[in-house]
Coordinates of C-alpha atoms and ligand atoms in Angstrom, one line a residue:
M1 CA -25.7 -10.6 31.9
A2 CA -22.4 -10.5 30.3
A3 CA -19.6 -11.9 32.3
N4 CA -16.3 -10.2 32.0
R5 CA -14.4 -13.3 31.0
G6 CA -10.9 -12.2 32.1
R7 CA -11.0 -9.3 29.7
E8 CA -8.5 -6.4 30.0
H9 CA -9.6 -3.4 32.1
W10 CA -8.9 0.3 32.5
G11 CA -6.8 1.0 35.6
S12 CA -9.2 3.8 36.7
G13 CA -12.2 5.8 35.7
F14 CA -9.9 8.8 35.1
G15 CA -7.8 6.7 32.7
F16 CA -10.9 5.6 30.7
L17 CA -11.9 9.3 30.5
M18 CA -8.5 10.4 29.2
A19 CA -8.5 7.6 26.6
A20 CA -12.0 8.4 25.4
I21 CA -11.3 12.1 25.3
G22 CA -8.1 11.3 23.5
S23 CA -10.1 9.4 20.9
A24 CA -12.5 12.3 20.5
V25 CA -10.0 15.1 20.4
G26 CA -8.0 15.1 17.2
L27 CA -7.6 16.7 13.9
G28 CA -11.4 17.2 13.9
N29 CA -11.1 19.7 16.8
M30 CA -8.2 21.7 15.8
W31 CA -8.7 22.0 12.2
R32 CA -12.0 20.7 10.9
F33 CA -14.0 22.6 13.5
S34 CA -12.3 25.9 12.8
Y35 CA -12.8 25.8 9.1
L36 CA -16.4 24.7 9.2
T37 CA -17.1 27.5 11.6
A38 CA -15.4 29.9 9.2
E39 CA -17.4 28.6 6.3
N40 CA -20.7 28.5 7.9
G41 CA -21.2 31.9 9.6
G42 CA -18.9 32.0 12.6
A43 CA -20.7 32.0 16.0
A44 CA -24.0 30.9 14.5
F45 CA -22.5 27.6 13.5
V46 CA -21.0 27.2 17.0
F47 CA -24.5 27.5 18.3
L48 CA -26.0 25.0 15.9
Y49 CA -23.1 22.6 16.7
I50 CA -23.9 22.7 20.4
L51 CA -27.5 21.9 19.6
M52 CA -26.5 18.9 17.4
L53 CA -24.2 17.7 20.2
F54 CA -27.2 17.4 22.5
L55 CA -29.7 16.1 20.0
V56 CA -27.6 13.6 18.0
G57 CA -24.1 13.2 19.4
G58 CA -25.0 12.7 23.0
P59 CA -27.6 10.0 22.6
V60 CA -25.5 8.0 20.2
L61 CA -22.4 8.4 22.4
I62 CA -24.4 7.0 25.4
A63 CA -25.7 4.2 23.3
E64 CA -22.2 3.1 22.3
L65 CA -21.1 3.3 25.9
A66 CA -24.0 1.2 27.1
I67 CA -23.7 -1.5 24.5
G68 CA -20.0 -1.8 24.9
R69 CA -20.0 -2.0 28.6
G70 CA -23.0 -4.3 28.7
A71 CA -21.6 -6.8 26.3
A72 CA -18.0 -6.5 27.3
R73 CA -16.9 -7.4 23.8
G74 CA -15.8 -5.6 20.6
P75 CA -18.5 -4.3 18.2
I76 CA -19.1 -7.4 16.1
Q77 CA -19.7 -9.7 19.1
A78 CA -21.4 -7.0 21.1
L79 CA -24.1 -6.3 18.5
G80 CA -24.5 -10.1 18.1
F81 CA -24.9 -10.4 21.8
Y82 CA -27.8 -7.9 22.0
G83 CA -29.4 -8.3 18.6
G84 CA -28.7 -11.8 17.3
R85 CA -26.5 -13.0 14.5
R86 CA -27.9 -10.7 11.8
W87 CA -26.7 -7.6 13.6
K88 CA -23.1 -8.8 13.5
I89 CA -23.1 -7.4 10.0
L90 CA -23.4 -3.9 11.4
G91 CA -20.5 -4.7 13.6
L92 CA -18.5 -5.7 10.5
V93 CA -19.4 -2.4 8.9
F94 CA -18.1 -0.6 12.0
V95 CA -14.8 -2.5 11.9
S96 CA -14.4 -1.8 8.2
A97 CA -15.1 1.9 8.7
G98 CA -12.5 2.0 11.5
F99 CA -10.0 0.3 9.4
L100 CA -10.6 2.6 6.5
I101 CA -10.4 5.8 8.6
A102 CA -7.2 4.5 10.4
S103 CA -5.5 4.1 7.0
Y104 CA -5.8 7.6 5.8
Y105 CA -5.9 9.3 9.2
S106 CA -2.4 8.0 9.7
V107 CA -1.3 9.8 6.5
I108 CA -2.6 13.2 7.7
A109 CA -1.1 12.4 11.1
G110 CA 2.2 11.8 9.4
W111 CA 2.1 15.3 7.9
T112 CA 1.5 16.8 11.4
L113 CA 4.5 14.9 12.8
R114 CA 6.7 16.1 10.0
Y115 CA 5.6 19.7 10.4
G116 CA 6.2 19.5 14.2
L117 CA 9.7 18.2 13.8
E118 CA 10.5 20.7 11.0
A119 CA 9.3 23.5 13.3
I120 CA 11.8 22.3 15.9
F121 CA 14.8 21.5 13.8
V122 CA 14.7 23.6 10.6
G123 CA 11.9 26.2 11.0
F124 CA 8.9 26.8 8.6
D125 CA 9.5 26.7 4.9
P126 CA 9.4 30.2 3.3
K127 CA 7.0 28.9 0.6
P128 CA 4.3 27.1 2.6
A129 CA 2.0 26.3 -0.3
Q130 CA 4.7 24.8 -2.4
H131 CA 6.1 22.9 0.6
F132 CA 2.8 21.4 1.4
G133 CA 2.4 20.3 -2.2
E134 CA 5.8 18.5 -2.0
V135 CA 5.4 16.8 1.3
S136 CA 1.7 15.9 1.3
T137 CA 1.8 13.3 -1.4
G138 CA 4.5 10.9 -2.6
L139 CA 7.2 8.9 -1.0
D140 CA 7.8 11.4 1.8
A141 CA 4.2 11.2 2.8
L142 CA 4.3 7.5 2.6
A143 CA 7.4 7.3 4.9
W144 CA 5.8 9.5 7.6
H145 CA 2.6 7.6 7.4
L146 CA 4.5 4.4 8.1
V147 CA 6.4 6.0 11.0
F148 CA 3.2 7.3 12.6
M149 CA 1.4 4.0 12.1
A150 CA 4.3 2.1 13.6
G151 CA 4.3 4.3 16.7
S152 CA 0.6 3.9 17.2
L153 CA 0.7 0.2 16.8
W154 CA 3.4 0.0 19.4
I155 CA 1.1 1.7 21.9
V156 CA -1.9 -0.5 21.0
N157 CA 0.3 -3.6 21.3
N158 CA 1.1 -2.6 24.9
G159 CA -2.5 -3.1 25.8
I160 CA -5.4 -1.2 27.4
S161 CA -4.1 -0.1 30.7
S162 CA -0.3 -0.1 30.1
G163 CA -0.5 1.1 26.5
I164 CA -3.5 3.3 25.6
E165 CA -4.4 4.4 29.1
R166 CA -0.9 5.3 30.3
T167 CA -0.2 7.3 27.1
S168 CA -3.5 9.2 27.3
I169 CA -3.1 10.0 31.0
I170 CA 0.3 11.6 30.2
V171 CA -0.5 13.4 27.0
M172 CA -4.1 14.6 27.2
P173 CA -3.6 17.0 30.2
M174 CA -0.5 18.4 28.4
L175 CA -2.5 18.9 25.2
F176 CA -5.1 20.8 27.2
V177 CA -2.6 23.1 28.8
V178 CA -0.8 23.8 25.6
V179 CA -4.0 24.7 23.7
C180 CA -5.0 27.1 26.5
A181 CA -1.6 28.7 26.5
L182 CA -1.7 29.2 22.8
A183 CA -5.1 30.9 23.1
L184 CA -3.6 33.3 25.7
Y185 CA -0.7 34.0 23.4
A186 CA -3.1 34.7 20.5
A187 CA -4.9 37.2 22.7
T188 CA -1.7 39.3 23.0
L189 CA -1.3 39.8 19.3
P190 CA -2.2 43.3 18.0
G191 CA -5.0 43.3 15.5
S192 CA -6.6 40.1 16.8
G193 CA -9.9 41.8 17.6
P194 CA -11.7 41.2 14.4
G195 CA -10.8 37.5 14.7
Y196 CA -12.8 37.3 18.0
Q197 CA -15.6 39.2 16.4
Y198 CA -15.8 36.9 13.5
Y199 CA -15.7 33.8 15.7
L200 CA -18.0 34.9 18.6
E201 CA -20.5 37.3 17.1
P202 CA -23.4 35.4 15.6
D203 CA -24.7 36.0 12.1
F204 CA -27.9 34.1 12.1
S205 CA -28.7 34.6 8.4
G206 CA -28.8 31.3 6.6
L207 CA -28.3 29.4 9.8
F208 CA -30.9 26.8 9.2
S209 CA -30.0 25.9 5.7
R210 CA -29.7 22.2 5.1
K211 CA -26.0 22.4 4.4
V212 CA -25.2 24.2 7.6
L213 CA -27.3 21.8 9.6
S214 CA -25.7 18.8 8.0
E215 CA -22.2 20.1 8.6
A216 CA -23.0 20.7 12.2
A217 CA -24.3 17.2 12.8
G218 CA -21.6 15.6 10.7
Q219 CA -19.0 17.4 12.8
A220 CA -20.6 16.4 16.1
F221 CA -20.4 12.8 14.9
F222 CA -16.8 12.9 13.6
S223 CA -15.5 14.8 16.5
L224 CA -17.0 12.5 19.1
S225 CA -15.6 9.5 17.3
L226 CA -19.1 8.0 16.8
G227 CA -20.6 5.7 14.3
M228 CA -18.0 2.9 14.1
G229 CA -17.7 1.5 17.6
A230 CA -14.7 3.3 18.9
M231 CA -16.5 4.4 22.1
L232 CA -18.2 1.1 22.2
T233 CA -14.9 -0.7 22.2
Y234 CA -13.4 1.5 24.9
A235 CA -16.5 1.1 27.1
S236 CA -16.1 -2.7 26.8
Y237 CA -13.1 -2.4 29.1
L238 CA -15.2 -0.7 31.8
D239 CA -16.7 -2.3 34.9
R240 CA -20.3 -1.9 35.7
T241 CA -19.9 0.6 38.5
S242 CA -19.1 3.5 36.2
N243 CA -21.7 6.1 35.6
L244 CA -22.3 6.2 31.9
P245 CA -24.4 9.4 31.4
V246 CA -22.0 11.4 33.5
Q247 CA -19.0 10.0 31.7
G248 CA -20.6 10.7 28.4
G249 CA -21.3 14.2 29.4
I250 CA -17.7 14.8 30.5
I251 CA -16.4 13.3 27.2
A252 CA -18.7 15.5 25.1
F253 CA -18.0 18.6 27.1
S254 CA -14.2 18.2 26.9
D255 CA -14.3 17.5 23.2
F256 CA -16.3 20.7 22.7
A257 CA -14.1 22.7 25.0
I258 CA -10.9 21.8 23.2
A259 CA -12.5 22.6 19.8
F260 CA -13.7 25.9 21.1
V261 CA -10.4 26.9 22.6
A262 CA -8.6 25.8 19.4
G263 CA -10.8 28.3 17.6
L264 CA -9.6 31.0 20.1
V265 CA -6.1 30.2 18.8
V266 CA -6.8 30.0 15.1
F267 CA -9.1 33.0 14.4
P268 CA -7.2 35.7 16.3
L269 CA -4.0 34.5 14.8
L270 CA -5.2 34.5 11.3
F271 CA -7.0 37.9 11.5
A272 CA -4.0 39.5 13.3
L273 CA -1.8 38.5 10.3
N274 CA -4.3 39.4 7.7
L275 CA -4.7 35.8 6.5
S276 CA -8.4 35.6 7.1
E277 CA -9.3 35.2 3.5
D278 CA -7.4 31.9 3.4
V279 CA -9.5 30.3 6.1
T280 CA -12.8 30.2 4.3
A281 CA -11.2 28.9 1.1
S282 CA -10.2 25.9 3.0
T283 CA -9.6 22.4 1.8
L284 CA -7.8 19.4 3.3
G285 CA -4.5 21.2 3.3
A286 CA -5.5 24.7 4.6
L287 CA -4.1 24.2 8.1
F288 CA -0.8 23.1 6.7
I289 CA -0.4 26.2 4.5
T290 CA -2.1 29.1 6.3
L291 CA -0.8 28.5 9.8
P292 CA 2.8 28.0 8.8
K293 CA 2.5 31.4 6.9
A294 CA 1.4 32.9 10.2
F295 CA 4.1 31.2 12.2
L296 CA 6.7 32.3 9.7
E297 CA 5.8 36.0 10.0
L298 CA 6.0 35.8 13.8
G299 CA 9.7 35.0 13.7
I300 CA 11.1 33.2 16.7
A301 CA 7.9 33.4 18.7
G302 CA 6.2 31.8 15.7
R303 CA 8.6 28.9 15.8
I304 CA 7.9 28.2 19.4
V305 CA 4.1 28.6 19.0
G306 CA 4.2 26.6 15.8
T307 CA 6.1 23.8 17.5
L308 CA 3.5 23.7 20.3
F309 CA 0.6 23.8 17.9
F310 CA 1.8 21.0 15.7
G311 CA 2.9 19.1 18.8
A312 CA -0.7 19.3 20.1
L313 CA -2.0 18.1 16.8
V314 CA 0.4 15.1 16.8
V315 CA -0.8 14.2 20.3
G316 CA -4.5 14.6 19.3
A317 CA -4.0 12.5 16.1
L318 CA -2.0 9.8 18.0
T319 CA -4.7 9.2 20.6
S320 CA -7.4 9.2 18.0
L321 CA -5.5 6.8 15.7
I322 CA -4.9 4.3 18.5
S323 CA -8.7 4.2 19.2
L324 CA -9.4 3.5 15.6
L325 CA -6.8 0.7 15.5
E326 CA -8.1 -0.7 18.8
V327 CA -11.5 -1.3 17.3
V328 CA -10.0 -3.5 14.7
V329 CA -7.6 -5.2 17.0
A330 CA -10.3 -6.0 19.6
S331 CA -12.6 -7.4 16.9
L332 CA -9.9 -9.6 15.4
S333 CA -9.0 -11.0 18.8
D334 CA -12.6 -11.6 19.6
V335 CA -13.5 -13.3 16.4
F336 CA -10.4 -15.2 15.6
T337 CA -9.1 -15.7 19.1
L338 CA -5.8 -14.2 18.2
D339 CA -3.6 -12.7 20.9
R340 CA -3.2 -8.9 21.0
R341 CA 0.3 -9.0 19.4
Q342 CA -0.8 -11.0 16.4
A343 CA -4.0 -9.0 16.0
T344 CA -2.0 -5.8 16.1
L345 CA 0.5 -7.0 13.5
W346 CA -2.3 -8.0 11.1
T347 CA -4.2 -4.8 11.6
G348 CA -1.1 -2.6 11.2
G349 CA 0.2 -4.3 8.1
A350 CA -3.1 -4.1 6.4
A351 CA -3.8 -0.5 7.4
A352 CA -0.3 0.6 6.3
L353 CA -1.0 -0.9 3.0
L354 CA -4.5 0.6 2.6
G355 CA -3.0 4.0 3.5
T356 CA -0.6 3.8 0.7
P357 CA -2.9 5.1 -2.1
A358 CA -3.9 8.0 0.2
A359 CA -0.3 8.9 0.7
L360 CA 0.4 8.8 -3.0
N361 CA -2.7 10.6 -4.2
I362 CA -4.5 13.4 -2.3
A363 CA -7.7 12.9 -4.3
A364 CA -7.8 9.3 -3.1
L365 CA -7.3 10.5 0.5
D366 CA -10.2 13.0 0.0
A367 CA -12.5 10.3 -1.4
M368 CA -11.7 7.9 1.4
D369 CA -12.5 10.6 3.9
Q370 CA -15.8 11.4 2.3
V371 CA -16.9 7.8 2.0
A372 CA -15.9 7.1 5.6
T373 CA -17.5 10.1 7.2
N374 CA -20.6 10.7 5.0
V375 CA -21.5 7.2 4.2
L376 CA -20.1 4.8 6.8
L377 CA -20.1 6.9 10.0
M378 CA -23.5 8.5 9.3
G379 CA -25.0 5.2 8.2
G380 CA -23.4 3.4 11.2
G381 CA -24.9 6.0 13.6
L382 CA -28.3 5.8 12.0
A383 CA -28.3 2.0 12.3
L384 CA -27.0 2.1 15.8
A385 CA -29.7 4.5 16.9
I386 CA -32.4 2.3 15.4
F387 CA -30.8 -0.8 17.0
T388 CA -30.7 0.8 20.4
G389 CA -34.1 2.5 20.1
W390 CA -36.1 -0.3 18.5
V391 CA -34.3 -3.6 18.6
M392 CA -32.7 -3.8 22.1
K393 CA -34.9 -4.7 24.9
E394 CA -34.8 -2.1 27.7
P395 CA -31.5 -0.4 26.9
E396 CA -32.1 1.8 29.9
L397 CA -31.2 -1.1 32.2
E398 CA -27.6 -0.9 31.2
L399 CA -27.5 2.8 32.0
I400 CA -29.1 2.4 35.3
A401 CA -26.4 0.1 36.5
G402 CA -23.9 2.6 38.0
S403 CA -26.3 5.6 37.8
K404 CA -29.5 5.3 39.7
R405 CA -31.4 8.5 39.4
Y406 CA -31.0 9.6 35.8
R407 CA -33.7 11.8 34.4
I408 CA -31.8 11.9 31.2
L409 CA -32.9 8.3 30.7
K410 CA -36.4 9.5 29.9
V411 CA -35.4 11.5 26.8
W412 CA -32.6 9.1 25.7
V413 CA -34.7 6.4 24.1
P414 CA -37.2 8.8 22.3
L415 CA -34.2 10.8 20.9
L416 CA -32.7 7.6 19.6
R417 CA -36.0 6.4 18.2
Y418 CA -37.2 9.5 16.4
V419 CA -34.9 12.5 16.4
V420 CA -31.5 10.9 15.6
P421 CA -32.8 8.8 12.6
V422 CA -34.7 11.6 11.1
I423 CA -31.8 14.1 11.3
L424 CA -29.3 11.6 10.1
A425 CA -31.4 10.4 7.2
F426 CA -32.1 14.0 6.2
I427 CA -28.4 14.7 6.1
M428 CA -27.3 11.5 4.3
W429 CA -29.8 12.2 1.5
G430 CA -27.6 15.1 0.5
S431 CA -24.2 13.9 1.5
V432 CA -24.1 10.3 0.2
P433 CA -24.3 11.3 -3.5
K434 CA -21.6 13.8 -3.0
A435 CA -19.2 11.2 -1.5
L436 CA -20.0 8.7 -4.3
K437 CA -19.1 11.4 -6.8
A438 CA -15.7 11.9 -5.2
V439 CA -15.0 8.2 -5.6
A440 CA -16.2 8.1 -9.2
A441 CA -13.9 11.0 -10.0
L442 CA -10.9 8.9 -9.1
F443 CA -11.5 6.5 -12.0
Ligands
LIG1 N1 -12.7 12.2 16.7 C1 -11.4 12.3 16.1 C2 -11.1 13.7 15.7 O1 -11.9 14.6 16.0 C3 -11.3 11.3 14.9 C4 -11.7 10.0 15.2 C5 -11.1 9.1 16.0 C6 -12.8 9.3 14.7 N2 -11.8 7.9 16.1 C7 -12.9 8.1 15.3 C8 -13.8 9.7 13.9 C9 -13.9 7.2 15.1 C10 -14.9 8.9 13.7 C11 -14.9 7.6 14.2 O2 -10.2 13.9 15.0

């Protein structure tokens, strides 16, 4: 069994949960989820998404938690520990994916920070589309990217319990309250009815098309921070008394709940202001154009609501970015025996640099996102399911420590062996060529 060689630790189970939920809840919940729902048939998509959470997201999440806690090391060493040296390569893929995502995620996070501060100090720009064009790429975007990256690194540098955990314990409950309050506010707007109808009344036609299925599974993956060892790394700071299936369930449920409530903000708001057409024509920038339009029309109330909304996004992005950075930092310190401070500096410097093309060219940002999510995360999840289902000897043993009577154990391994690989392979067959095309288009 792995000893916990003086490794850092979470201060409490609650702290771990807040940090893991913080990793899961981010731009994916408050923006990606809404626009995918809009694009793919409203409530019918929500239904399929829940199904994918159970069939694909849940099993992989629990696999990451089990491997991380069992090995008590970062992804590279943890996979080596259970699978032998060859599997360290998969760990390396994980770390590279984390590094790539951290680089461009920080650019988008920089936009949210800027919008949040503008909402407080100057108000929303009267020409939202033009404004977004000006601030989303170029030196401004670069500057905000660097600011956001520096802030996140500062937290990571403070360590697991006094950096990441302390931050998450403070901000995550605030985020939850703010999002719920915004949903209540949206309910008071006249004309919001059709928004609820659109969001909550299923239209099952075309539900089981390959595209919709693949978007639902992809979203389950991205939103739960799976496929690159983020949850694995966080679990490596747990002790063996924690109940992994229960904790996994709480993380997945909270992640879904926040995405769902965020939809209860976005749809009523947009329908009440007759902006519903804009949602479905969504791209990377939609959130930053359509919502400011709505906030602008709502006058002073819009300014308050907008500040809170972008504030929540900043918080979500921050706690997600620190989890991405932590994967790289933990691995560097494992592999090269660097101390946390040195590892953080190297990681941050390199990620700031790699984010630069994304800040200067939005097509580069889009291509990085596609490669990261459609190729690296999906591929990483597929490999991890195969690893846990077929290579690891008795993966259940790690789950049983801390949770004696779990029935869920019986379906867990078969899901990882058969269901997850089949669904993920089916999806990647369509999405990998698309991602490669986006990269090719850059040159
Ligand atoms: N889950 C986060 C979101 O919804 C993004 C994120 C953080 C992520 N860490 C990750 C995605 C690791 C994939 C892998 O915004």
